[in-house]
Amino acid sequence: MSLSESDCRSLESLVGEWLSRGSTPEDVTKALTDGLPPAVTNPGGLARRRLEDKMPPKKAKIRQKAAPRRARVDRVVMCCITSRTS
């Protein structure tokens, strides 16, 4: 399947999105070439459709662990026991 220069330019942003989501160039190639039909009449359209339909999910953002919260004190009970023997 050969793509024209204009096809390649128009697909560049989709490939960039794949790569930003953690895919490798080999992943992109595999998505574009696995199971091609015997005759491809519109290679640019087929490539765009495959890149859009097989787009990997966005990476989950890594959240920093929040600082442990201090326990909330609702009530304080104080007992003072002193015994004085005189």
mmCIF file with all atom_site columns, C-alpha atoms in Angstrom:
data_model
loop_
_atom_site.group_PDB
_atom_site.id
_atom_site.type_symbol
_atom_site.label_atom_id
_atom_site.label_alt_id
_atom_site.label_comp_id
_atom_site.label_asym_id
_atom_site.label_entity_id
_atom_site.label_seq_id
_atom_site.pdbx_PDB_ins_code
_atom_site.Cartn_x
_atom_site.Cartn_y
_atom_site.Cartn_z
_atom_site.occupancy
_atom_site.B_iso_or_equiv
_atom_site.pdbx_formal_charge
_atom_site.auth_seq_id
_atom_site.auth_comp_id
_atom_site.auth_asym_id
_atom_site.auth_atom_id
_atom_site.pdbx_PDB_model_num
ATOM 1  C CA . MET A 1 1  ? 0.000   0.000  0.000   1.00 0.00 ? 1  MET A CA 1
ATOM 2  C CA . SER A 1 2  ? 1.665   3.201  -1.071  1.00 0.00 ? 2  SER A CA 1
ATOM 3  C CA . LEU A 1 3  ? 0.718   6.627  0.234   1.00 0.00 ? 3  LEU A CA 1
ATOM 4  C CA . SER A 1 4  ? 1.186   9.934  -1.513  1.00 0.00 ? 4  SER A CA 1
ATOM 5  C CA . GLU A 1 5  ? 3.111   12.780 0.074   1.00 0.00 ? 5  GLU A CA 1
ATOM 6  C CA . SER A 1 6  ? -0.146  14.628 0.730   1.00 0.00 ? 6  SER A CA 1
ATOM 7  C CA . ASP A 1 7  ? -1.625  11.483 2.382   1.00 0.00 ? 7  ASP A CA 1
ATOM 8  C CA . CYS A 1 8  ? 1.429   11.253 4.631   1.00 0.00 ? 8  CYS A CA 1
ATOM 9  C CA . ARG A 1 9  ? 1.162   14.918 5.616   1.00 0.00 ? 9  ARG A CA 1
ATOM 10 C CA . SER A 1 10 ? -2.538  14.578 6.419   1.00 0.00 ? 10 SER A CA 1
ATOM 11 C CA . LEU A 1 11 ? -1.936  11.440 8.530   1.00 0.00 ? 11 LEU A CA 1
ATOM 12 C CA . GLU A 1 12 ? 1.005   12.905 10.451  1.00 0.00 ? 12 GLU A CA 1
ATOM 13 C CA . SER A 1 13 ? -1.100  14.243 13.335  1.00 0.00 ? 13 SER A CA 1
ATOM 14 C CA . LEU A 1 14 ? -2.843  10.890 13.818  1.00 0.00 ? 14 LEU A CA 1
ATOM 15 C CA . VAL A 1 15 ? 0.472   9.058  13.936  1.00 0.00 ? 15 VAL A CA 1
ATOM 16 C CA . GLY A 1 16 ? 1.751   11.673 16.389  1.00 0.00 ? 16 GLY A CA 1
ATOM 17 C CA . GLU A 1 17 ? -1.252  11.001 18.615  1.00 0.00 ? 17 GLU A CA 1
ATOM 18 C CA . TRP A 1 18 ? -0.510  7.256  18.504  1.00 0.00 ? 18 TRP A CA 1
ATOM 19 C CA . LEU A 1 19 ? 3.066   7.897  19.561  1.00 0.00 ? 19 LEU A CA 1
ATOM 20 C CA . SER A 1 20 ? 2.037   10.265 22.354  1.00 0.00 ? 20 SER A CA 1
ATOM 21 C CA . ARG A 1 21 ? -0.159  7.489  23.735  1.00 0.00 ? 21 ARG A CA 1
ATOM 22 C CA . GLY A 1 22 ? 2.827   5.175  24.079  1.00 0.00 ? 22 GLY A CA 1
ATOM 23 C CA . SER A 1 23 ? 2.685   3.277  20.792  1.00 0.00 ? 23 SER A CA 1
ATOM 24 C CA . THR A 1 24 ? 5.832   2.434  18.878  1.00 0.00 ? 24 THR A CA 1
ATOM 25 C CA . PRO A 1 25 ? 6.386   2.961  15.147  1.00 0.00 ? 25 PRO A CA 1
ATOM 26 C CA . GLU A 1 26 ? 6.038   -0.834 14.825  1.00 0.00 ? 26 GLU A CA 1
ATOM 27 C CA . ASP A 1 27 ? 2.567   -0.638 16.455  1.00 0.00 ? 27 ASP A CA 1
ATOM 28 C CA . VAL A 1 28 ? 1.514   1.962  13.882  1.00 0.00 ? 28 VAL A CA 1
ATOM 29 C CA . THR A 1 29 ? 2.871   -0.119 11.002  1.00 0.00 ? 29 THR A CA 1
ATOM 30 C CA . LYS A 1 30 ? 1.073   -3.204 12.259  1.00 0.00 ? 30 LYS A CA 1
ATOM 31 C CA . ALA A 1 31 ? -2.228  -1.315 12.593  1.00 0.00 ? 31 ALA A CA 1
ATOM 32 C CA . LEU A 1 32 ? -1.891  -0.049 9.034   1.00 0.00 ? 32 LEU A CA 1
ATOM 33 C CA . THR A 1 33 ? -0.782  -3.260 7.345   1.00 0.00 ? 33 THR A CA 1
ATOM 34 C CA . ASP A 1 34 ? -2.326  -6.245 9.179   1.00 0.00 ? 34 ASP A CA 1
ATOM 35 C CA . GLY A 1 35 ? -5.081  -7.893 7.180   1.00 0.00 ? 35 GLY A CA 1
ATOM 36 C CA . LEU A 1 36 ? -5.064  -5.598 4.178   1.00 0.00 ? 36 LEU A CA 1
ATOM 37 C CA . PRO A 1 37 ? -7.671  -6.415 1.524   1.00 0.00 ? 37 PRO A CA 1
ATOM 38 C CA . PRO A 1 38 ? -6.341  -7.775 -1.794  1.00 0.00 ? 38 PRO A CA 1
ATOM 39 C CA . ALA A 1 39 ? -7.047  -4.502 -3.601  1.00 0.00 ? 39 ALA A CA 1
ATOM 40 C CA . VAL A 1 40 ? -6.820  -1.070 -1.999  1.00 0.00 ? 40 VAL A CA 1
ATOM 41 C CA . THR A 1 41 ? -8.389  1.668  -4.081  1.00 0.00 ? 41 THR A CA 1
ATOM 42 C CA . ASN A 1 42 ? -7.995  4.519  -1.585  1.00 0.00 ? 42 ASN A CA 1
ATOM 43 C CA . PRO A 1 43 ? -4.846  3.932  0.497   1.00 0.00 ? 43 PRO A CA 1
ATOM 44 C CA . GLY A 1 44 ? -4.983  7.330  2.240   1.00 0.00 ? 44 GLY A CA 1
ATOM 45 C CA . GLY A 1 45 ? -8.597  6.831  3.284   1.00 0.00 ? 45 GLY A CA 1
ATOM 46 C CA . LEU A 1 46 ? -7.925  3.289  4.470   1.00 0.00 ? 46 LEU A CA 1
ATOM 47 C CA . ALA A 1 47 ? -4.909  4.413  6.500   1.00 0.00 ? 47 ALA A CA 1
ATOM 48 C CA . ARG A 1 48 ? -6.866  7.287  8.103   1.00 0.00 ? 48 ARG A CA 1
ATOM 49 C CA . ARG A 1 49 ? -9.754  4.984  8.963   1.00 0.00 ? 49 ARG A CA 1
ATOM 50 C CA . ARG A 1 50 ? -7.449  2.384  10.543  1.00 0.00 ? 50 ARG A CA 1
ATOM 51 C CA . LEU A 1 51 ? -5.507  4.976  12.530  1.00 0.00 ? 51 LEU A CA 1
ATOM 52 C CA . GLU A 1 52 ? -8.735  6.473  13.867  1.00 0.00 ? 52 GLU A CA 1
ATOM 53 C CA . ASP A 1 53 ? -10.544 3.182  14.553  1.00 0.00 ? 53 ASP A CA 1
ATOM 54 C CA . LYS A 1 54 ? -7.587  1.437  16.205  1.00 0.00 ? 54 LYS A CA 1
ATOM 55 C CA . MET A 1 55 ? -6.356  4.456  18.207  1.00 0.00 ? 55 MET A CA 1
ATOM 56 C CA . PRO A 1 56 ? -4.939  3.204  21.517  1.00 0.00 ? 56 PRO A CA 1
ATOM 57 C CA . PRO A 1 57 ? -6.446  4.596  24.723  1.00 0.00 ? 57 PRO A CA 1
ATOM 58 C CA . LYS A 1 58 ? -4.925  7.643  26.339  1.00 0.00 ? 58 LYS A CA 1
ATOM 59 C CA . LYS A 1 59 ? -2.442  6.932  29.072  1.00 0.00 ? 59 LYS A CA 1
ATOM 60 C CA . ALA A 1 60 ? -3.784  7.409  32.550  1.00 0.00 ? 60 ALA A CA 1
ATOM 61 C CA . LYS A 1 61 ? -2.238  10.384 34.223  1.00 0.00 ? 61 LYS A CA 1
ATOM 62 C CA . ILE A 1 62 ? -0.057  9.407  37.111  1.00 0.00 ? 62 ILE A CA 1
ATOM 63 C CA . ARG A 1 63 ? -1.433  11.005 40.213  1.00 0.00 ? 63 ARG A CA 1
ATOM 64 C CA . GLN A 1 64 ? 0.883   11.844 43.004  1.00 0.00 ? 64 GLN A CA 1
ATOM 65 C CA . LYS A 1 65 ? 0.023   10.245 46.266  1.00 0.00 ? 65 LYS A CA 1
ATOM 66 C CA . ALA A 1 66 ? -1.652  12.756 48.520  1.00 0.00 ? 66 ALA A CA 1
ATOM 67 C CA . ALA A 1 67 ? -0.095  13.487 51.872  1.00 0.00 ? 67 ALA A CA 1
ATOM 68 C CA . PRO A 1 68 ? -1.745  11.468 54.617  1.00 0.00 ? 68 PRO A CA 1
ATOM 69 C CA . ARG A 1 69 ? -4.513  13.367 56.308  1.00 0.00 ? 69 ARG A CA 1
ATOM 70 C CA . ARG A 1 70 ? -4.450  13.846 60.014  1.00 0.00 ? 70 ARG A CA 1
ATOM 71 C CA . ALA A 1 71 ? -7.227  12.197 61.949  1.00 0.00 ? 71 ALA A CA 1
ATOM 72 C CA . ARG A 1 72 ? -10.004 14.540 62.871  1.00 0.00 ? 72 ARG A CA 1
ATOM 73 C CA . VAL A 1 73 ? -10.754 14.745 66.567  1.00 0.00 ? 73 VAL A CA 1
ATOM 74 C CA . ASP A 1 74 ? -14.440 15.189 67.285  1.00 0.00 ? 74 ASP A CA 1
ATOM 75 C CA . ARG A 1 75 ? -14.375 14.910 71.032  1.00 0.00 ? 75 ARG A CA 1
ATOM 76 C CA . VAL A 1 76 ? -11.732 14.891 73.729  1.00 0.00 ? 76 VAL A CA 1
ATOM 77 C CA . VAL A 1 77 ? -12.280 13.234 77.054  1.00 0.00 ? 77 VAL A CA 1
ATOM 78 C CA . MET A 1 78 ? -9.781  14.027 79.770  1.00 0.00 ? 78 MET A CA 1
ATOM 79 C CA . CYS A 1 79 ? -9.615  12.203 83.018  1.00 0.00 ? 79 CYS A CA 1
ATOM 80 C CA . CYS A 1 80 ? -7.387  13.499 85.758  1.00 0.00 ? 80 CYS A CA 1
ATOM 81 C CA . ILE A 1 81 ? -6.966  11.083 88.554  1.00 0.00 ? 81 ILE A CA 1
ATOM 82 C CA . THR A 1 82 ? -4.931  12.188 91.475  1.00 0.00 ? 82 THR A CA 1
ATOM 83 C CA . SER A 1 83 ? -5.207  10.792 94.841  1.00 0.00 ? 83 SER A CA 1
ATOM 84 C CA . ARG A 1 84 ? -4.058  12.726 97.794  1.00 0.00 ? 84 ARG A CA 1
ATOM 85 C CA . THR A 1 85 ? -4.039  11.100 101.048 1.00 0.00 ? 85 THR A CA 1
ATOM 86 C CA . SER A 1 86 ? -3.491  13.323 103.912 1.00 0.00 ? 86 SER A CA 1
#
